[in-house]
Coordinates of C-alpha atoms in Angstrom, one line a residue:
Chain A
M123 CA 69.7 120.3 67.2
P124 CA 72.9 118.1 68.4
E125 CA 72.9 114.7 68.9
A126 CA 71.6 113.0 72.4
I127 CA 74.5 111.2 73.9
L128 CA 72.3 110.1 77.0
T129 CA 68.6 109.3 76.8
V130 CA 66.7 109.1 80.1
E131 CA 63.2 107.6 79.1
N132 CA 60.2 107.4 81.5
V133 CA 62.3 106.5 84.6
T134 CA 61.0 105.3 87.6
K135 CA 62.5 104.5 90.9
R136 CA 60.7 103.6 93.6
F137 CA 62.0 103.1 97.4
G138 CA 59.0 101.2 99.2
G139 CA 56.7 103.7 98.9
L140 CA 58.4 106.5 98.4
V141 CA 58.5 107.4 94.6
A142 CA 61.9 109.2 94.3
L143 CA 61.8 109.3 90.7
N144 CA 58.6 109.5 88.4
K145 CA 58.5 109.0 84.7
V146 CA 61.2 111.2 84.2
N147 CA 62.4 112.1 80.8
I148 CA 65.7 114.0 79.9
D149 CA 67.7 114.2 77.0
V150 CA 71.4 115.2 77.1
Y151 CA 73.6 116.6 74.1
D152 CA 76.7 115.9 73.1
G153 CA 79.2 118.5 74.6
E154 CA 76.5 120.2 76.9
I155 CA 76.8 121.1 80.5
L156 CA 73.6 120.2 81.7
G157 CA 72.8 121.1 85.3
L158 CA 70.5 119.1 87.4
I159 CA 68.7 121.3 90.1
G160 CA 66.1 120.7 92.9
P161 CA 65.6 121.1 96.3
N162 CA 66.7 118.1 99.0
G163 CA 65.2 114.8 98.5
A164 CA 64.1 116.1 94.4
G165 CA 65.8 112.8 93.4
K166 CA 69.0 114.0 91.8
T167 CA 71.3 111.4 92.8
T168 CA 69.0 108.9 92.5
L169 CA 68.9 109.7 89.1
F170 CA 72.9 109.6 89.0
N171 CA 72.6 106.5 90.6
V172 CA 70.1 104.9 88.0
I173 CA 72.6 106.2 85.4
S174 CA 75.6 105.0 86.9
G175 CA 74.4 101.4 87.3
V176 CA 74.2 101.6 91.1
Y177 CA 70.1 101.3 91.0
K178 CA 68.0 99.5 88.6
P179 CA 64.9 101.5 88.0
E180 CA 61.7 99.8 88.2
G181 CA 60.3 101.7 85.0
G182 CA 62.0 103.1 82.1
K183 CA 64.9 102.8 80.0
V184 CA 68.2 104.5 79.7
Y185 CA 70.5 105.0 76.3
F186 CA 73.9 105.8 76.3
E187 CA 75.0 106.7 72.5
G188 CA 72.1 104.7 71.4
V189 CA 73.1 101.5 73.6
E190 CA 70.6 100.7 76.4
I191 CA 72.5 100.3 79.5
T192 CA 69.4 100.1 82.1
G193 CA 70.3 97.8 84.8
K194 CA 73.7 97.1 84.0
P195 CA 76.4 96.7 86.2
A196 CA 78.0 100.0 87.4
H197 CA 81.5 98.9 86.3
Q198 CA 80.1 97.9 83.0
I199 CA 78.9 101.3 82.5
T200 CA 81.9 103.0 83.9
R201 CA 83.8 101.4 81.2
M202 CA 81.4 102.0 78.4
G203 CA 82.6 106.0 78.9
I204 CA 80.5 107.4 82.0
A205 CA 82.6 108.5 84.8
R206 CA 80.9 110.2 88.1
T207 CA 82.2 112.1 91.2
H208 CA 80.4 111.3 94.7
Q209 CA 78.4 114.4 96.5
I210 CA 80.3 112.4 99.9
V211 CA 83.7 111.9 98.4
K212 CA 85.0 108.8 98.3
P213 CA 89.0 108.4 97.7
F214 CA 90.5 105.4 98.3
N215 CA 92.0 106.8 101.6
D216 CA 94.9 103.9 101.8
M217 CA 96.4 104.8 98.1
T218 CA 98.4 107.7 97.4
V219 CA 96.8 110.5 95.2
L220 CA 98.8 109.0 91.7
E221 CA 97.5 105.6 93.0
N222 CA 93.7 106.9 93.1
T223 CA 94.1 108.2 89.2
M224 CA 95.9 105.6 88.1
I225 CA 92.7 103.2 88.9
G226 CA 90.9 105.5 86.9
V227 CA 92.7 104.9 83.9
L228 CA 93.4 101.0 84.8
F229 CA 89.7 100.3 85.2
G230 CA 88.2 102.7 82.8
R231 CA 87.6 103.0 79.1
L232 CA 91.1 101.7 78.4
A233 CA 90.6 98.8 81.1
G234 CA 92.9 96.1 79.9
K235 CA 94.9 97.9 77.1
V236 CA 97.2 99.8 79.2
S237 CA 100.3 99.0 81.1
M238 CA 101.4 100.3 84.5
S239 CA 103.7 102.8 83.2
E240 CA 101.3 104.0 80.6
A241 CA 98.5 104.3 83.5
R242 CA 101.1 106.0 85.6
E243 CA 101.9 108.7 82.8
K244 CA 98.3 108.9 81.9
A245 CA 97.3 109.6 85.7
M246 CA 100.0 112.1 85.7
K247 CA 98.8 114.2 82.9
V248 CA 95.3 114.3 84.5
L249 CA 96.7 115.3 87.8
E250 CA 98.8 118.3 85.9
L251 CA 95.3 119.2 84.1
V252 CA 93.7 119.6 87.6
G253 CA 96.4 121.1 89.3
L254 CA 96.9 118.2 91.6
D255 CA 100.6 116.9 90.6
G256 CA 101.8 118.6 93.2
K257 CA 100.3 116.0 95.9
A258 CA 100.9 112.8 93.6
S259 CA 102.4 111.0 96.2
E260 CA 100.4 111.7 99.2
L261 CA 98.1 109.5 100.9
A262 CA 94.1 110.2 99.8
S263 CA 93.2 110.7 103.2
K264 CA 95.6 113.7 104.0
L265 CA 94.0 116.0 101.8
T266 CA 91.6 118.6 102.3
L267 CA 87.9 118.4 101.3
H268 CA 88.4 120.7 98.7
E269 CA 91.6 118.6 97.2
K270 CA 89.3 115.2 97.8
R271 CA 86.7 116.5 95.4
I272 CA 89.3 117.5 92.8
L273 CA 90.8 114.0 93.3
E274 CA 87.4 112.5 92.6
L275 CA 87.4 114.5 89.3
A276 CA 90.9 113.2 88.4
R277 CA 89.8 109.8 89.5
A278 CA 86.8 110.5 86.7
L279 CA 88.5 111.8 84.1
A280 CA 91.3 109.3 84.4
A281 CA 89.0 106.9 83.1
E282 CA 88.7 108.8 79.6
P283 CA 84.5 109.2 80.0
K284 CA 82.7 110.6 77.3
L285 CA 80.0 111.3 79.9
L286 CA 80.7 113.0 83.2
L287 CA 78.6 113.2 86.1
L288 CA 79.3 115.4 89.0
D289 CA 77.6 115.1 92.2
E290 CA 77.8 118.2 94.2
V291 CA 81.4 118.9 93.3
L292 CA 81.1 122.6 95.2
A293 CA 79.2 121.6 98.2
G294 CA 81.0 122.9 101.1
L295 CA 83.7 124.7 99.4
N296 CA 84.4 128.4 100.0
P297 CA 83.7 131.3 97.3
K298 CA 87.7 130.9 96.1
E299 CA 87.5 127.3 95.8
I300 CA 84.2 127.2 94.0
E301 CA 85.8 129.8 91.5
E302 CA 88.8 127.3 91.1
S303 CA 86.6 124.3 90.9
L304 CA 84.4 125.9 88.0
K305 CA 87.6 127.0 86.1
I306 CA 88.8 123.2 86.1
I307 CA 85.4 121.8 85.1
K308 CA 85.3 124.2 82.1
E309 CA 89.0 123.9 81.1
T310 CA 88.7 119.9 81.6
K311 CA 85.4 119.7 79.7
E312 CA 87.0 121.7 76.9
A313 CA 90.1 119.6 76.8
K314 CA 88.6 116.4 76.8
Q315 CA 85.3 117.4 74.8
L316 CA 83.3 115.8 77.4
T317 CA 79.5 116.3 78.2
V318 CA 78.6 117.0 81.6
I319 CA 76.0 116.6 84.2
M320 CA 76.2 118.4 87.1
V321 CA 73.8 118.1 90.4
E322 CA 74.2 121.7 92.2
H323 CA 73.2 123.6 95.0
V324 CA 75.1 126.4 94.5
M325 CA 73.1 128.3 92.1
H326 CA 74.7 131.0 90.9
A327 CA 77.6 128.4 90.0
V328 CA 75.4 126.2 88.0
M329 CA 73.6 129.1 86.4
N330 CA 76.9 130.4 85.4
I331 CA 78.4 127.3 84.0
A332 CA 75.6 125.4 82.6
D333 CA 74.3 125.8 78.9
R334 CA 70.7 124.2 80.0
I335 CA 69.2 123.5 83.2
V336 CA 66.7 120.7 84.4
V337 CA 64.7 120.8 87.5
L338 CA 63.6 118.2 89.4
H339 CA 61.0 118.2 92.3
Y340 CA 59.6 115.2 94.3
G341 CA 60.9 112.9 91.7
E342 CA 59.6 114.7 88.6
K343 CA 61.0 116.9 86.3
I344 CA 59.0 120.2 86.5
A345 CA 61.4 122.6 84.1
E346 CA 64.0 122.7 81.6
G347 CA 65.5 125.3 79.7
K348 CA 68.1 127.6 79.6
P349 CA 69.5 128.9 83.1
V350 CA 67.5 132.3 82.5
E351 CA 64.4 130.5 81.5
V352 CA 64.5 128.1 84.3
A353 CA 65.3 131.1 86.8
N354 CA 62.2 132.8 85.8
D355 CA 59.8 130.0 86.0
I356 CA 57.5 130.1 89.0
K357 CA 57.2 126.3 89.1
V358 CA 60.9 126.6 89.8
V359 CA 61.0 129.3 92.5
E360 CA 58.1 127.8 94.1
A361 CA 59.7 124.7 94.7
Y362 CA 62.5 126.0 96.3
L363 CA 60.7 128.5 98.5
G364 CA 57.5 126.7 98.8
D365 CA 55.7 130.0 98.7
R366 CA 53.6 131.2 95.8
D367 CA 53.3 134.7 96.7
L368 CA 57.1 135.2 97.8
A369 CA 58.0 133.2 94.8
L370 CA 56.0 135.7 92.4
K371 CA 57.6 138.4 93.9
F372 CA 61.2 136.7 93.2
V373 CA 60.2 136.1 89.6
K374 CA 58.9 139.8 89.0
V375 CA 62.0 141.5 90.3
K376 CA 64.3 139.3 87.9
Chain B
M70 CA 116.5 81.3 133.5
G71 CA 119.8 81.1 131.7
L72 CA 121.2 83.1 128.7
A73 CA 121.3 80.0 127.0
T74 CA 117.6 79.5 127.4
F75 CA 116.7 83.1 126.7
V76 CA 118.6 82.7 123.6
I77 CA 117.1 79.6 122.1
S78 CA 113.9 80.6 123.2
I79 CA 114.0 83.9 121.0
V80 CA 115.6 82.3 118.1
H81 CA 112.9 79.4 118.6
G82 CA 110.2 82.1 119.2
L83 CA 111.1 84.2 115.9
L84 CA 111.5 80.9 113.6
W85 CA 107.7 80.1 114.6
G86 CA 106.9 83.9 114.5
V87 CA 107.7 83.9 110.9
V88 CA 105.6 80.8 110.0
L89 CA 102.7 82.3 111.9
G90 CA 103.2 85.7 109.9
A91 CA 102.9 84.0 106.6
V92 CA 99.7 81.7 108.2
S93 CA 97.8 84.4 109.0
A94 CA 98.5 86.3 105.2
G95 CA 95.4 84.4 104.1
L96 CA 93.2 85.2 106.9
T97 CA 93.9 88.8 106.8
L98 CA 93.3 89.2 103.2
I99 CA 90.0 87.1 102.8
W100 CA 88.6 89.0 106.4
G101 CA 90.2 92.5 105.1
V102 CA 88.8 92.6 101.8
M103 CA 85.7 90.9 102.3
K104 CA 84.4 91.0 105.8
V105 CA 84.7 86.9 106.0
V106 CA 85.6 85.8 109.3
N107 CA 86.8 82.6 108.5
V108 CA 87.0 80.6 111.7
A109 CA 88.2 77.5 109.7
H110 CA 91.5 79.3 108.7
G111 CA 93.6 76.4 110.4
E112 CA 91.3 73.7 108.9
V113 CA 91.6 75.1 105.8
A114 CA 95.8 75.1 106.1
L115 CA 95.6 71.5 107.5
L116 CA 93.7 70.9 104.1
G117 CA 97.3 71.9 102.6
S118 CA 99.2 69.9 105.0
Y119 CA 97.3 66.7 104.8
L120 CA 97.2 66.9 101.1
I121 CA 101.1 67.3 100.6
V122 CA 101.5 64.3 103.2
G123 CA 98.9 62.5 101.3
L124 CA 100.9 63.0 98.1
Y125 CA 104.5 62.5 99.4
C126 CA 103.3 59.1 101.5
A127 CA 100.9 57.6 99.3
L128 CA 102.1 58.8 95.8
G129 CA 105.8 59.4 96.5
L130 CA 105.9 62.8 95.2
S131 CA 108.5 65.3 96.4
P132 CA 107.4 67.8 98.9
Y133 CA 108.0 70.4 96.1
I134 CA 105.7 69.1 93.7
A135 CA 102.9 68.1 96.3
L136 CA 103.4 72.2 97.2
I137 CA 102.6 73.2 93.8
I138 CA 99.6 71.1 93.7
A139 CA 98.5 72.5 97.1
L140 CA 98.7 75.9 95.6
A141 CA 96.8 75.0 92.4
S142 CA 93.9 72.8 94.4
G143 CA 93.7 76.0 96.9
L144 CA 92.6 78.1 93.9
A145 CA 90.1 75.5 93.0
V146 CA 88.8 75.2 96.2
G147 CA 88.8 78.9 96.5
I148 CA 86.7 79.3 93.5
A149 CA 84.2 76.1 95.2
M150 CA 84.3 78.0 98.3
Y151 CA 83.3 81.5 96.8
W152 CA 80.7 80.3 94.8
G153 CA 79.0 77.6 97.0
M154 CA 79.1 79.5 100.6
L155 CA 79.9 82.9 100.4
H156 CA 78.7 84.8 96.9
K157 CA 75.2 84.8 98.3
L158 CA 76.3 86.2 101.5
V159 CA 78.8 89.0 100.3
G160 CA 79.3 88.9 96.8
K161 CA 76.7 91.8 95.7
V162 CA 76.9 93.8 98.9
E163 CA 78.8 96.8 98.8
V164 CA 78.5 98.1 102.5
M165 CA 78.8 95.5 105.0
T166 CA 76.4 94.8 107.9
L167 CA 77.0 93.2 111.3
R168 CA 74.3 90.9 110.2
V169 CA 76.3 89.7 106.9
E170 CA 79.6 89.7 108.6
M171 CA 77.6 87.1 111.1
S172 CA 76.5 85.4 108.6
T173 CA 79.7 84.6 107.1
L174 CA 81.4 84.0 110.8
L175 CA 78.5 81.3 111.3
I176 CA 78.9 79.6 107.8
M177 CA 82.6 79.0 108.2
F178 CA 82.1 78.0 111.5
A179 CA 80.2 75.2 110.5
F180 CA 82.5 74.2 107.8
S181 CA 85.2 74.3 110.1
V182 CA 83.1 71.6 112.2
A183 CA 82.5 69.6 109.2
I184 CA 85.9 69.7 108.0
T185 CA 87.5 68.6 111.4
N186 CA 85.0 65.8 111.9
S187 CA 86.0 64.6 108.4
Y188 CA 89.7 64.8 108.9
Y189 CA 89.1 62.6 112.4
Y190 CA 87.0 60.2 110.4
F191 CA 89.1 59.8 107.1
I192 CA 92.7 60.8 108.6
G193 CA 92.0 59.9 112.3
S194 CA 93.7 61.3 115.1
E195 CA 97.1 60.0 115.0
P196 CA 100.0 62.5 113.8
K197 CA 101.0 62.9 110.1
G198 CA 104.4 63.9 108.8
L199 CA 106.9 63.6 106.2
G200 CA 108.9 61.3 108.4
L201 CA 112.5 61.9 107.7
W202 CA 112.2 64.1 105.0
H203 CA 114.4 67.0 105.4
F204 CA 115.6 70.0 103.9
G205 CA 119.3 70.1 102.7
P206 CA 122.0 67.7 103.4
K207 CA 121.2 67.2 107.3
S208 CA 118.0 67.3 109.3
N209 CA 119.7 69.7 112.2
I210 CA 122.2 72.7 112.0
N211 CA 124.1 72.9 115.3
I212 CA 125.3 76.6 116.4
G213 CA 127.1 76.2 119.6
Y214 CA 123.8 75.3 122.2
L215 CA 121.4 76.0 119.5
V216 CA 120.0 73.3 117.5
I217 CA 117.8 73.8 114.8
R218 CA 115.9 71.9 112.4
T219 CA 116.5 72.4 108.9
N220 CA 112.9 72.1 108.1
S221 CA 112.2 75.2 110.2
I222 CA 114.7 77.1 108.2
L223 CA 113.2 75.9 104.8
A224 CA 109.8 77.0 106.4
C225 CA 110.9 80.6 107.4
I226 CA 112.3 81.0 103.9
L227 CA 109.0 80.0 102.0
A228 CA 107.4 82.2 104.4
V229 CA 109.2 85.3 103.9
A230 CA 109.0 84.8 100.0
L231 CA 105.1 83.8 100.5
V232 CA 104.8 87.2 102.2
A233 CA 107.0 89.1 100.2
V234 CA 104.9 87.7 96.8
L235 CA 101.8 88.8 98.4
H236 CA 102.9 92.4 99.4
L237 CA 104.2 93.0 96.1
L238 CA 100.7 91.7 94.5
L239 CA 99.0 93.9 96.3
A240 CA 101.1 96.9 96.0
K241 CA 102.2 96.7 92.2
T242 CA 99.9 94.8 90.1
T243 CA 96.7 95.8 88.5
L244 CA 95.0 92.9 90.5
G245 CA 96.4 94.3 93.7
K246 CA 95.0 97.8 93.2
A247 CA 91.4 96.4 92.6
I248 CA 91.6 94.6 95.7
R249 CA 92.3 97.3 97.7
A250 CA 90.2 99.4 96.2
V251 CA 87.3 97.0 96.6
M252 CA 88.5 96.7 100.4
Q253 CA 88.2 100.3 101.2
D254 CA 84.8 101.0 99.3
A255 CA 83.5 98.2 97.0
Q256 CA 80.7 100.6 95.7
A257 CA 83.3 103.2 95.0
A258 CA 85.0 100.7 93.2
S259 CA 82.5 99.5 90.8
L260 CA 81.8 103.2 89.9
V261 CA 85.3 103.6 88.8
G262 CA 85.2 100.1 86.5
I263 CA 85.9 97.7 89.0
N264 CA 83.9 94.3 89.0
P265 CA 83.6 93.9 92.5
V266 CA 82.5 90.2 92.4
K267 CA 85.1 89.3 90.1
I268 CA 87.9 90.7 92.8
K269 CA 86.0 89.0 95.5
M270 CA 86.4 85.7 94.1
Q271 CA 89.9 86.6 93.0
T272 CA 90.2 87.4 96.7
T273 CA 89.0 83.9 98.1
M274 CA 91.0 82.2 95.6
I275 CA 94.1 83.9 96.4
S276 CA 93.5 83.4 100.4
I277 CA 92.5 80.0 99.9
A278 CA 95.4 78.9 97.9
V279 CA 97.7 81.0 100.1
T280 CA 96.5 79.6 103.2
M281 CA 96.6 75.9 102.1
L282 CA 100.3 76.6 101.1
S283 CA 101.1 78.0 104.5
G284 CA 99.9 74.4 105.6
F285 CA 103.0 73.2 104.5
L286 CA 105.1 75.7 107.0
I287 CA 103.0 74.1 109.7
L288 CA 103.8 71.1 108.6
L289 CA 107.5 71.8 108.3
H290 CA 107.3 73.7 111.3
E291 CA 105.5 71.1 113.8
T292 CA 107.3 68.1 112.0
S293 CA 103.9 66.4 112.6
I294 CA 100.1 67.1 112.6
I295 CA 96.9 66.3 114.2
P296 CA 93.6 67.4 113.4
G297 CA 93.4 69.5 116.7
T298 CA 96.6 71.4 115.2
A299 CA 94.0 73.9 113.8
A300 CA 92.7 74.4 117.1
L301 CA 95.9 76.1 117.7
Y302 CA 96.3 78.0 114.5
T303 CA 92.9 79.6 113.9
P304 CA 92.8 81.4 117.2
L305 CA 96.6 83.0 116.7
S306 CA 95.7 84.1 113.6
F307 CA 93.0 85.7 114.4
V308 CA 94.9 87.5 117.1
I309 CA 97.8 88.3 114.7
V310 CA 95.4 89.7 112.3
V311 CA 93.9 91.9 114.6
L312 CA 97.4 93.1 116.0
G313 CA 98.4 93.9 112.2
G314 CA 95.6 95.3 111.1
L315 CA 92.8 93.7 108.9
G316 CA 94.0 93.4 105.4
N317 CA 97.5 94.6 106.0
I318 CA 99.9 91.7 105.0
M319 CA 103.1 93.1 106.2
G320 CA 101.3 94.3 109.8
S321 CA 100.5 90.7 110.2
F322 CA 103.9 89.5 109.2
V323 CA 105.3 91.9 111.8
G324 CA 102.2 90.6 114.3
G325 CA 103.3 86.8 113.7
L326 CA 106.9 88.0 114.8
I327 CA 105.7 89.8 118.2
I328 CA 103.1 86.8 118.5
G329 CA 105.8 84.1 117.9
L330 CA 108.5 86.2 120.5
V331 CA 105.8 86.2 123.1
Y332 CA 104.7 83.1 123.1
G333 CA 108.3 81.8 122.7
L334 CA 109.7 84.0 125.8
S335 CA 106.5 83.8 128.0
K336 CA 106.6 79.8 127.5
A337 CA 110.5 79.7 128.9
V338 CA 110.3 82.2 131.9
I339 CA 106.8 80.3 132.8
A340 CA 108.6 76.9 132.4
S341 CA 111.6 78.1 134.4
V342 CA 110.1 80.2 137.4
F343 CA 106.0 78.2 137.5
N344 CA 105.7 74.9 136.1
P345 CA 106.7 73.4 133.0
L346 CA 103.8 71.6 132.3
A347 CA 101.5 74.9 132.8
S348 CA 104.1 76.8 130.2
A349 CA 102.5 76.1 127.0
P350 CA 98.6 76.9 127.8
L351 CA 99.7 80.0 129.7
A352 CA 101.9 81.4 127.1
L353 CA 98.7 80.9 124.8
S354 CA 96.8 83.2 127.4
I355 CA 99.1 85.6 127.1
A356 CA 98.5 85.9 123.2
F357 CA 94.8 86.3 123.8
I358 CA 95.9 89.0 126.4
I359 CA 97.4 90.8 123.8
L360 CA 94.2 90.1 121.7
V361 CA 92.0 91.9 124.2
L362 CA 94.4 94.8 125.1
T363 CA 94.7 95.6 121.2
L364 CA 90.8 95.2 120.8
L365 CA 90.5 97.7 123.4
F366 CA 93.4 100.2 123.2
K367 CA 94.2 100.1 119.1
P368 CA 91.2 98.3 117.6
E369 CA 92.6 99.5 114.0
G370 CA 95.9 97.3 115.0
L371 CA 99.5 98.2 115.6
F372 CA 99.8 99.6 112.0
G373 CA 96.5 100.5 111.0
R374 CA 95.3 103.9 109.8

């Protein structure tokens, strides 16, 4: 068994009376792609927000490389080596693609250790890796949704993370763009030796790319395992379809 | 109105416009980045003016040295203002709400009243200035019928330098990139490793220091100041910042030029065709009509994206 790079231990997060995460336990192993799936409102993005320091959980702990990071400010967690993209893209619109990516370098794991020209070079390399180098001097606001998603990925990669959190990077893209994005994710993962957690709704894509899948439902982990195992888990299919009989039919078909 | 009057009002309008552009820089920064509606902006600028007058008159320091002291004190005042008034309101806030923005307006309003009354109490309402001190060997330069005070020219040079330095700081440096990132999205900034609290504190320091420094420009341009001078510069700065686009240093510089020019020209026109006594207040009203028109038809400002 490889070592866990990230451990989520008994994490509980409430919003008023709503329990968004209920004693969730997840281990993420070094070098894997973990798919995080579940119906809307299952707590996937909330979990990302807890890991990346946007939310402080009411209970439980998060460890990254053996160090507790629960409740640390987001910028510190980023500098330790966890970078993320957003479900709703948040590039800095008034800056160019290159500047956006440079910010990733300047404030990421290498913060304070790189000069402006080094940051520019590193940013260009990342843009080449994701195929956005042709648009380096364009304003981020001028990009298409697909390109903005890739830019967010580039900005996250520029921070030289060890763990990358991808929040629905495929949503709203057409099949060709999805294929392209998956290729970029796979390639960068190999090139940078990353561990990746991806929240995804595009099921065939995540089943295809992930080494393991965790399924959340109403803030609880209801299944975990290899994509095939999870796809045939009655609880999972039920959670998605909501109808036990229909679910049983689906599982049998497989 | 003759040609001479026309040329004179354009030249003086532009000279003042450059100063106005630099005076507004601190406001566009603190309002744009932190959504702090600093209605004490003119009063903070006067803090710089009075400090320089005081150091010059009471201690006999050269205004240039006094200027450096004003800059340093501005950084210190900025730290004090951030931790004393602003941090609790905006430090940890990632998405600004109207309520928070209103709170900053009210706290800055209270601050402006307190500071103005302190001016009246401790300094008094009589005009203060640098007396006969002037830039260069002469106090005036004559070009044909144009008479330009050398202090006005110094104000222009310093204003352009100040705006250029600020612009380069924002465009080229790491700190500048972080400031622009926080301005656009504080949460996204924190998720790429930027500490928004630190950046907001540094923004306040820069804004207040630059504003106090611009007090020297006001002093040079106006010759002498009274506590009420702030009541002219605060509202005009707001007009200029809205015109130039929130957070846009170059935008507010151009906005300053426009307002200076419009003010200078309309004052001359009103004086010649209507009533010289009404020219200043009416010209000021025209500046505010520009504010209203901008908010109605181009709320993002001339250079806003």
